Amino acid sequence: MSAKVTQGGQALAEGLVAMVVLASIWVAVAWLGRLQDMALSAQHASGLAAFAYTRNPAAHIDYGIRAHYFQGPAHQWKDRSGHSLLASSLHQVQFDFKRASVLSQAGQPGGIDAMAVSLRDDWGIQDEGIVNAAVHFLPGSGTVDVAGNSVLGLGAFNDYPQLRRHTAILEGAGHASNDTRVQQVVAQSTQAWSDSARASVDMGKKVDAAMAAVDAPWHRARPVLDWLSPWAGHVPAARLAHPVKEPE
């Protein structure tokens, strides 16, 4: 009888130990999942911040990144007590922008060739330095479940490390905000467009003047010598729903 009681007590103790271990693993997996999810959001946020900064390097703005990546129903990270880990994303999430030194002429697109230097200047693709955008925050609700910690020894899962993710991007890619800006950039390049276009327009006007009388009986339309203004890109409307404001 005594042996059976001893064995029963041992099995109960082993079962309790196994339950504590399984509970710890369950808490650890949930803790790690939240940490990885927050880190992934921070990485995406740093990428958008880097691109947005190159478009409009205004100071003290977050380009709506906090609301998009750290707020809303998809980003409701909570601790084991149900308290939000980012109760105040405005203060907990911080951005840091740094610009590295500009590349030398040899490292620029086209190198040191004189024609390449002229084209870089005309098209606005001269490197202006590598932008490093970093997003960092310290998750935490400030509330600790002391009772749960003392029973299961899970105090280590109340704290989260500071998360920091960054994206580096080379600024000066010659991007344009709309079709009109593309036309302006192309037209202002003497080497790539305006010199050749001017000669072609002059020749076209001479041909038009000579052939106008011949084409008149057929009521043919006069030639259009403006090749830039009618041009327009085919961009899906969804991609233009949230245009980025260009710096004034």
mmCIF file of C-alpha atoms in Angstrom:
data_model
loop_
_atom_site.group_PDB
_atom_site.id
_atom_site.type_symbol
_atom_site.label_atom_id
_atom_site.label_comp_id
_atom_site.label_asym_id
_atom_site.label_seq_id
_atom_site.Cartn_x
_atom_site.Cartn_y
_atom_site.Cartn_z
ATOM 1 C CA MET A 1 0.000 0.000 0.000
ATOM 2 C CA SER A 2 2.825 2.366 0.914
ATOM 3 C CA ALA A 3 4.604 1.662 -2.396
ATOM 4 C CA LYS A 4 1.463 2.481 -4.367
ATOM 5 C CA VAL A 5 1.023 5.781 -2.512
ATOM 6 C CA THR A 6 4.677 6.666 -3.156
ATOM 7 C CA GLN A 7 4.376 5.858 -6.847
ATOM 8 C CA GLY A 8 1.149 7.849 -7.102
ATOM 9 C CA GLY A 9 2.762 10.849 -5.448
ATOM 10 C CA GLN A 10 5.780 10.627 -7.733
ATOM 11 C CA ALA A 11 3.586 10.496 -10.841
ATOM 12 C CA LEU A 12 1.660 13.531 -9.614
ATOM 13 C CA ALA A 13 4.887 15.448 -9.018
ATOM 14 C CA GLU A 14 6.218 14.506 -12.449
ATOM 15 C CA GLY A 15 2.941 15.577 -14.025
ATOM 16 C CA LEU A 16 3.094 18.952 -12.289
ATOM 17 C CA VAL A 17 6.686 19.464 -13.438
ATOM 18 C CA ALA A 18 5.732 18.556 -17.010
ATOM 19 C CA MET A 19 2.799 20.996 -16.897
ATOM 20 C CA VAL A 20 5.078 23.788 -15.661
ATOM 21 C CA VAL A 21 7.572 23.056 -18.450
ATOM 22 C CA LEU A 22 4.841 22.983 -21.095
ATOM 23 C CA ALA A 23 3.344 26.202 -19.733
ATOM 24 C CA SER A 24 6.765 27.861 -19.865
ATOM 25 C CA ILE A 25 7.254 26.737 -23.471
ATOM 26 C CA TRP A 26 3.801 28.020 -24.406
ATOM 27 C CA VAL A 27 4.531 31.412 -22.829
ATOM 28 C CA ALA A 28 7.979 31.524 -24.467
ATOM 29 C CA VAL A 29 6.570 30.785 -27.930
ATOM 30 C CA ALA A 30 3.942 33.512 -27.554
ATOM 31 C CA TRP A 31 6.592 35.951 -26.280
ATOM 32 C CA LEU A 32 8.929 35.177 -29.181
ATOM 33 C CA GLY A 33 6.092 35.441 -31.704
ATOM 34 C CA ARG A 34 5.171 38.921 -30.505
ATOM 35 C CA LEU A 35 8.823 39.952 -30.565
ATOM 36 C CA GLN A 36 9.304 38.699 -34.130
ATOM 37 C CA ASP A 37 6.105 40.367 -35.319
ATOM 38 C CA MET A 38 7.108 43.712 -33.819
ATOM 39 C CA ALA A 39 10.594 43.386 -35.311
ATOM 40 C CA LEU A 40 9.115 42.684 -38.754
ATOM 41 C CA SER A 41 6.892 45.760 -38.516
ATOM 42 C CA ALA A 42 9.927 47.813 -37.517
ATOM 43 C CA GLN A 43 11.861 46.523 -40.541
ATOM 44 C CA HIS A 44 9.038 47.405 -42.931
ATOM 45 C CA ALA A 45 8.685 50.804 -41.266
ATOM 46 C CA SER A 46 12.389 51.577 -41.696
ATOM 47 C CA GLY A 47 12.184 50.725 -45.399
ATOM 48 C CA LEU A 48 9.246 53.055 -45.975
ATOM 49 C CA ALA A 49 10.914 55.757 -43.872
ATOM 50 C CA ALA A 50 14.070 55.594 -45.990
ATOM 51 C CA PHE A 51 12.164 55.891 -49.273
ATOM 52 C CA ALA A 52 9.905 58.655 -47.936
ATOM 53 C CA TYR A 53 12.859 60.642 -46.623
ATOM 54 C CA THR A 54 14.541 60.680 -50.027
ATOM 55 C CA ARG A 55 11.336 62.090 -51.517
ATOM 56 C CA ASN A 56 10.791 64.752 -48.872
ATOM 57 C CA PRO A 57 13.526 65.129 -46.242
ATOM 58 C CA ALA A 58 11.388 67.279 -43.955
ATOM 59 C CA ALA A 59 12.300 67.303 -40.291
ATOM 60 C CA HIS A 60 10.213 65.962 -37.405
ATOM 61 C CA ILE A 61 7.609 64.074 -39.404
ATOM 62 C CA ASP A 62 6.993 60.329 -39.520
ATOM 63 C CA TYR A 63 5.249 60.167 -42.940
ATOM 64 C CA GLY A 64 2.284 58.368 -41.306
ATOM 65 C CA ILE A 65 4.477 55.352 -40.547
ATOM 66 C CA ARG A 66 3.526 55.095 -36.877
ATOM 67 C CA ALA A 67 -0.159 54.844 -37.731
ATOM 68 C CA HIS A 68 0.444 52.356 -40.546
ATOM 69 C CA TYR A 69 2.872 49.952 -38.863
ATOM 70 C CA PHE A 70 2.333 50.356 -35.119
ATOM 71 C CA GLN A 71 -1.352 51.144 -34.683
ATOM 72 C CA GLY A 72 -4.656 49.657 -35.734
ATOM 73 C CA PRO A 73 -6.232 46.210 -35.321
ATOM 74 C CA ALA A 74 -3.322 44.399 -36.999
ATOM 75 C CA HIS A 75 -0.792 45.667 -34.450
ATOM 76 C CA GLN A 76 -2.433 45.065 -31.086
ATOM 77 C CA TRP A 77 0.530 43.536 -29.263
ATOM 78 C CA LYS A 78 -0.273 42.803 -25.626
ATOM 79 C CA ASP A 79 1.579 41.317 -22.684
ATOM 80 C CA ARG A 80 0.400 38.323 -20.645
ATOM 81 C CA SER A 81 -1.854 40.561 -18.579
ATOM 82 C CA GLY A 82 -3.605 41.957 -21.646
ATOM 83 C CA HIS A 83 -1.939 45.373 -21.520
ATOM 84 C CA SER A 84 -0.739 47.007 -24.718
ATOM 85 C CA LEU A 85 3.006 46.836 -25.368
ATOM 86 C CA LEU A 86 2.818 50.035 -27.416
ATOM 87 C CA ALA A 87 0.319 52.101 -25.505
ATOM 88 C CA SER A 88 1.842 55.310 -26.865
ATOM 89 C CA SER A 89 3.482 54.739 -30.235
ATOM 90 C CA LEU A 90 4.002 58.490 -30.601
ATOM 91 C CA HIS A 91 6.522 58.427 -27.743
ATOM 92 C CA GLN A 92 7.727 54.820 -27.819
ATOM 93 C CA VAL A 93 8.521 54.636 -31.553
ATOM 94 C CA GLN A 94 11.371 56.884 -32.650
ATOM 95 C CA PHE A 95 12.956 57.588 -36.040
ATOM 96 C CA ASP A 96 16.554 58.438 -36.777
ATOM 97 C CA PHE A 97 17.768 59.657 -40.170
ATOM 98 C CA LYS A 98 21.415 59.964 -41.116
ATOM 99 C CA ARG A 99 23.092 60.756 -44.405
ATOM 100 C CA ALA A 100 26.474 59.334 -45.358
ATOM 101 C CA SER A 101 29.069 61.207 -47.378
ATOM 102 C CA VAL A 102 28.500 61.659 -51.104
ATOM 103 C CA LEU A 103 30.233 59.236 -53.441
ATOM 104 C CA SER A 104 33.173 60.446 -55.484
ATOM 105 C CA GLN A 105 32.734 61.143 -59.195
ATOM 106 C CA ALA A 106 34.305 57.780 -60.009
ATOM 107 C CA GLY A 107 31.603 56.048 -57.964
ATOM 108 C CA GLN A 108 28.726 57.897 -59.616
ATOM 109 C CA PRO A 109 26.648 56.382 -62.470
ATOM 110 C CA GLY A 110 28.747 56.661 -65.608
ATOM 111 C CA GLY A 111 31.946 57.456 -63.746
ATOM 112 C CA ILE A 112 34.095 60.471 -64.571
ATOM 113 C CA ASP A 113 33.192 60.683 -68.259
ATOM 114 C CA ALA A 114 32.270 64.279 -69.145
ATOM 115 C CA MET A 115 29.087 63.291 -70.980
ATOM 116 C CA ALA A 116 28.007 61.110 -68.055
ATOM 117 C CA VAL A 117 28.574 63.994 -65.645
ATOM 118 C CA SER A 118 26.394 66.226 -67.833
ATOM 119 C CA LEU A 119 23.607 63.637 -68.021
ATOM 120 C CA ARG A 120 23.668 63.063 -64.264
ATOM 121 C CA ASP A 121 23.234 66.768 -63.711
ATOM 122 C CA ASP A 122 20.424 67.069 -66.280
ATOM 123 C CA TRP A 123 18.461 64.054 -65.069
ATOM 124 C CA GLY A 124 18.999 64.568 -61.349
ATOM 125 C CA ILE A 125 20.676 61.223 -60.747
ATOM 126 C CA GLN A 126 23.742 62.643 -59.039
ATOM 127 C CA ASP A 127 24.299 60.754 -55.796
ATOM 128 C CA GLU A 128 23.429 62.906 -52.790
ATOM 129 C CA GLY A 129 24.601 60.448 -50.162
ATOM 130 C CA ILE A 130 23.328 57.222 -48.639
ATOM 131 C CA VAL A 131 20.328 57.752 -46.359
ATOM 132 C CA ASN A 132 20.154 55.496 -43.319
ATOM 133 C CA ALA A 133 16.694 55.405 -41.740
ATOM 134 C CA ALA A 134 16.397 53.659 -38.381
ATOM 135 C CA VAL A 135 13.290 52.807 -36.363
ATOM 136 C CA HIS A 136 13.725 51.917 -32.708
ATOM 137 C CA PHE A 137 11.364 51.403 -29.807
ATOM 138 C CA LEU A 138 11.173 49.659 -26.447
ATOM 139 C CA PRO A 139 8.011 47.548 -26.069
ATOM 140 C CA GLY A 140 6.457 47.444 -22.637
ATOM 141 C CA SER A 141 3.214 48.112 -20.822
ATOM 142 C CA GLY A 142 4.742 49.038 -17.472
ATOM 143 C CA THR A 143 2.403 46.579 -15.716
ATOM 144 C CA VAL A 144 3.713 43.327 -14.223
ATOM 145 C CA ASP A 145 1.689 40.326 -13.030
ATOM 146 C CA VAL A 146 3.636 39.592 -9.835
ATOM 147 C CA ALA A 147 1.416 36.681 -8.776
ATOM 148 C CA GLY A 148 1.921 34.816 -12.041
ATOM 149 C CA ASN A 149 5.660 35.377 -11.859
ATOM 150 C CA SER A 150 6.000 33.952 -8.361
ATOM 151 C CA VAL A 151 4.052 30.785 -9.161
ATOM 152 C CA LEU A 152 5.571 29.815 -12.510
ATOM 153 C CA GLY A 153 8.794 31.811 -12.511
ATOM 154 C CA LEU A 154 7.981 33.570 -15.779
ATOM 155 C CA GLY A 155 9.264 37.003 -14.836
ATOM 156 C CA ALA A 156 11.753 36.984 -17.729
ATOM 157 C CA PHE A 157 8.859 37.036 -20.200
ATOM 158 C CA ASN A 158 7.552 40.364 -18.907
ATOM 159 C CA ASP A 159 10.405 42.309 -20.497
ATOM 160 C CA TYR A 160 11.214 42.903 -24.147
ATOM 161 C CA PRO A 161 14.520 44.135 -25.569
ATOM 162 C CA GLN A 162 14.775 47.383 -27.473
ATOM 163 C CA LEU A 163 14.094 46.774 -31.146
ATOM 164 C CA ARG A 164 16.050 48.650 -33.786
ATOM 165 C CA ARG A 165 15.842 48.118 -37.526
ATOM 166 C CA HIS A 166 17.357 50.235 -40.276
ATOM 167 C CA THR A 167 17.358 50.541 -44.063
ATOM 168 C CA ALA A 168 20.055 52.230 -46.137
ATOM 169 C CA ILE A 169 19.191 53.629 -49.553
ATOM 170 C CA LEU A 170 21.191 55.562 -52.116
ATOM 171 C CA GLU A 171 19.486 58.883 -52.770
ATOM 172 C CA GLY A 172 19.364 60.521 -56.172
ATOM 173 C CA ALA A 173 17.753 57.942 -58.468
ATOM 174 C CA GLY A 174 16.167 60.490 -60.790
ATOM 175 C CA HIS A 175 12.606 59.646 -59.766
ATOM 176 C CA ALA A 176 9.693 61.880 -60.709
ATOM 177 C CA SER A 177 6.406 62.384 -58.894
ATOM 178 C CA ASN A 178 4.179 62.556 -61.983
ATOM 179 C CA ASP A 179 4.126 62.633 -65.787
ATOM 180 C CA THR A 180 4.575 66.395 -65.945
ATOM 181 C CA ARG A 181 7.745 66.205 -63.908
ATOM 182 C CA VAL A 182 9.099 63.486 -66.209
ATOM 183 C CA GLN A 183 8.516 65.755 -69.201
ATOM 184 C CA GLN A 184 10.275 68.635 -67.463
ATOM 185 C CA VAL A 185 13.312 66.541 -66.552
ATOM 186 C CA VAL A 186 13.621 65.155 -70.076
ATOM 187 C CA ALA A 187 13.123 68.538 -71.749
ATOM 188 C CA GLN A 188 15.747 70.317 -69.657
ATOM 189 C CA SER A 189 18.499 67.938 -70.733
ATOM 190 C CA THR A 190 20.363 69.641 -73.573
ATOM 191 C CA GLN A 191 22.531 66.637 -74.292
ATOM 192 C CA ALA A 192 19.872 63.929 -74.149
ATOM 193 C CA TRP A 193 16.903 65.798 -75.625
ATOM 194 C CA SER A 194 16.582 69.528 -76.216
ATOM 195 C CA ASP A 195 19.444 70.041 -78.707
ATOM 196 C CA SER A 196 18.361 67.128 -80.896
ATOM 197 C CA ALA A 197 14.672 67.943 -80.469
ATOM 198 C CA ARG A 198 15.213 71.568 -81.482
ATOM 199 C CA ALA A 199 16.979 70.539 -84.694
ATOM 200 C CA SER A 200 14.206 68.055 -85.483
ATOM 201 C CA VAL A 201 11.491 70.638 -84.831
ATOM 202 C CA ASP A 202 13.186 73.142 -87.127
ATOM 203 C CA MET A 203 13.387 70.537 -89.877
ATOM 204 C CA GLY A 204 9.776 69.514 -89.280
ATOM 205 C CA LYS A 205 8.586 73.099 -89.610
ATOM 206 C CA LYS A 206 10.375 73.459 -92.944
ATOM 207 C CA VAL A 207 8.826 70.251 -94.262
ATOM 208 C CA ASP A 208 5.397 71.320 -93.015
ATOM 209 C CA ALA A 209 5.695 74.700 -94.727
ATOM 210 C CA ALA A 210 6.666 73.054 -98.000
ATOM 211 C CA MET A 211 4.017 70.326 -97.908
ATOM 212 C CA ALA A 212 1.074 72.291 -96.479
ATOM 213 C CA ALA A 213 -0.222 73.287 -99.919
ATOM 214 C CA VAL A 214 0.185 69.742 -101.245
ATOM 215 C CA ASP A 215 -1.703 68.182 -98.307
ATOM 216 C CA ALA A 216 -4.455 70.812 -98.221
ATOM 217 C CA PRO A 217 -6.847 69.032 -100.678
ATOM 218 C CA TRP A 218 -6.816 65.940 -98.468
ATOM 219 C CA HIS A 219 -7.445 67.976 -95.298
ATOM 220 C CA ARG A 220 -4.636 66.229 -93.535
ATOM 221 C CA ALA A 221 -3.881 67.246 -89.978
ATOM 222 C CA ARG A 222 -0.819 69.369 -89.457
ATOM 223 C CA PRO A 223 2.093 67.559 -87.837
ATOM 224 C CA VAL A 224 2.444 67.794 -84.062
ATOM 225 C CA LEU A 225 5.998 68.743 -83.217
ATOM 226 C CA ASP A 226 5.567 68.659 -79.443
ATOM 227 C CA TRP A 227 6.608 65.125 -78.564
ATOM 228 C CA LEU A 228 6.665 65.482 -74.780
ATOM 229 C CA SER A 229 3.406 67.094 -73.675
ATOM 230 C CA PRO A 230 1.096 64.392 -75.135
ATOM 231 C CA TRP A 231 3.108 61.681 -73.406
ATOM 232 C CA ALA A 232 1.624 60.086 -70.288
ATOM 233 C CA GLY A 233 2.420 56.969 -68.367
ATOM 234 C CA HIS A 234 -0.105 54.251 -67.600
ATOM 235 C CA VAL A 235 -0.032 54.015 -63.810
ATOM 236 C CA PRO A 236 -2.727 52.039 -61.946
ATOM 237 C CA ALA A 237 -5.092 54.357 -60.105
ATOM 238 C CA ALA A 238 -4.434 52.510 -56.836
ATOM 239 C CA ARG A 239 -0.802 53.587 -57.015
ATOM 240 C CA LEU A 240 -1.841 57.230 -57.181
ATOM 241 C CA ALA A 241 -4.300 57.096 -54.280
ATOM 242 C CA HIS A 242 -1.746 58.356 -51.764
ATOM 243 C CA PRO A 243 0.713 60.612 -53.599
ATOM 244 C CA VAL A 244 3.823 61.744 -51.750
ATOM 245 C CA LYS A 245 3.996 65.490 -51.310
ATOM 246 C CA GLU A 246 7.065 66.883 -52.965
ATOM 247 C CA PRO A 247 9.183 69.482 -51.137
ATOM 248 C CA GLU A 248 8.481 73.048 -52.173
#
